[in-house]
Amino acid sequence: MTASVEQGLNKSIRIPPLENGDRLNLDEFERRYTAMPHIKKAELIEGIVYMASPVRSRSHGKPHGRLMTWLGVYEAATGGVDLNDNTTVRLDGKNEPQPDALLRYEYGGSSSISEDDYIEGAPELVVEVAASSAANDLHDKKEAYCRNGVQEYIVWQVLNEKLDWFILENGEYVSMEAADGVIKSHVFPGLWLDIRALLAGDMVTVLAILEKGLNSQQHADFLQRLSQLKQEQ
């Protein structure tokens, strides 16, 4: 084969660029995404490509950091749970999101780590930071998480000064109610959140309430259950 013919064949199989709004299946999305390493965040939601805009500080970066601080303290005190930041999740053939944060069981849960180091299946808890209620996080992405069995879903609407914590019940997401301003996870016992303190930027109170959760009997029982799950693997 001549060099000119070889070059022509190489051009003919050039991978198309990933574009916002493309309609792709999972394999083609990953093929294009992998070929464009300069793109730091792209998601496939219900077969449509969404590419992230530049991240602002007050409307995303700082809220994201506060949530990661809260979740990071919980992970440090809870052996057997796995916290991930902006990690690709293969949910199904039309959905590959990259949630702002997720918490999963390391053993005995509904997700696993693939051979090529991606999360496959539904993490137990997903967290997204959204500018407002108009964001995809509360529409198609929420539906995809629900359908695939993500047990709890947190969405912080920063501009609306609102945080929703949903739990999966009978195939639908239901808003969890706060007791005295505090929501307590059902899937991760001891993961307590003072919503008013978080929205006000009062991380001292957020972490103090979390500490109470970590010292609860429910959390102690959960640690024993996680230890048993690990032994069963």
PDB file of N, CA and C in Angstrom, residues 55-66 129:
ATOM      1  N   VAL A  55     -16.423  27.031  34.949  1.00  0.00           N
ATOM      2  CA  VAL A  55     -17.001  26.938  36.293  1.00  0.00           C
ATOM      3  C   VAL A  55     -16.754  28.234  37.064  1.00  0.00           C
ATOM      4  N   ARG A  56     -17.848  28.837  37.544  1.00  0.00           N
ATOM      5  CA  ARG A  56     -17.752  30.066  38.340  1.00  0.00           C
ATOM      6  C   ARG A  56     -17.508  29.733  39.809  1.00  0.00           C
ATOM      7  N   SER A  57     -17.023  30.700  40.559  1.00  0.00           N
ATOM      8  CA  SER A  57     -16.649  30.466  41.948  1.00  0.00           C
ATOM      9  C   SER A  57     -17.857  30.384  42.877  1.00  0.00           C
ATOM     10  N   ARG A  58     -18.609  31.484  43.011  1.00  0.00           N
ATOM     11  CA  ARG A  58     -19.684  31.513  44.000  1.00  0.00           C
ATOM     12  C   ARG A  58     -20.854  30.607  43.640  1.00  0.00           C
ATOM     13  N   SER A  59     -21.098  30.415  42.341  1.00  0.00           N
ATOM     14  CA  SER A  59     -22.260  29.623  41.937  1.00  0.00           C
ATOM     15  C   SER A  59     -21.950  28.133  41.775  1.00  0.00           C
ATOM     16  N   HIS A  60     -20.660  27.765  41.851  1.00  0.00           N
ATOM     17  CA  HIS A  60     -20.350  26.341  41.740  1.00  0.00           C
ATOM     18  C   HIS A  60     -19.129  25.918  42.550  1.00  0.00           C
ATOM     19  N   GLY A  61     -17.994  26.560  42.321  1.00  0.00           N
ATOM     20  CA  GLY A  61     -16.748  26.093  42.938  1.00  0.00           C
ATOM     21  C   GLY A  61     -16.802  26.034  44.449  1.00  0.00           C
ATOM     22  N   LYS A  62     -17.236  27.123  45.084  1.00  0.00           N
ATOM     23  CA  LYS A  62     -17.275  27.140  46.550  1.00  0.00           C
ATOM     24  C   LYS A  62     -18.347  26.199  47.110  1.00  0.00           C
ATOM     25  N   PRO A  63     -19.592  26.190  46.578  1.00  0.00           N
ATOM     26  CA  PRO A  63     -20.558  25.202  47.071  1.00  0.00           C
ATOM     27  C   PRO A  63     -20.066  23.766  46.908  1.00  0.00           C
ATOM     28  N   HIS A  64     -19.442  23.490  45.777  1.00  0.00           N
ATOM     29  CA  HIS A  64     -18.911  22.149  45.537  1.00  0.00           C
ATOM     30  C   HIS A  64     -17.869  21.796  46.597  1.00  0.00           C
ATOM     31  N   GLY A  65     -17.000  22.748  46.907  1.00  0.00           N
ATOM     32  CA  GLY A  65     -15.969  22.511  47.916  1.00  0.00           C
ATOM     33  C   GLY A  65     -16.554  22.226  49.284  1.00  0.00           C
ATOM     34  N   ARG A  66     -17.640  22.935  49.641  1.00  0.00           N
ATOM     35  CA  ARG A  66     -18.264  22.717  50.945  1.00  0.00           C
ATOM     36  C   ARG A  66     -18.899  21.328  51.032  1.00  0.00           C
ATOM     37  N   VAL A 129     -24.324  20.106  41.956  1.00  0.00           N
ATOM     38  CA  VAL A 129     -24.469  21.538  42.221  1.00  0.00           C
ATOM     39  C   VAL A 129     -25.052  22.174  40.973  1.00  0.00           C
TER      40      VAL A 129
END
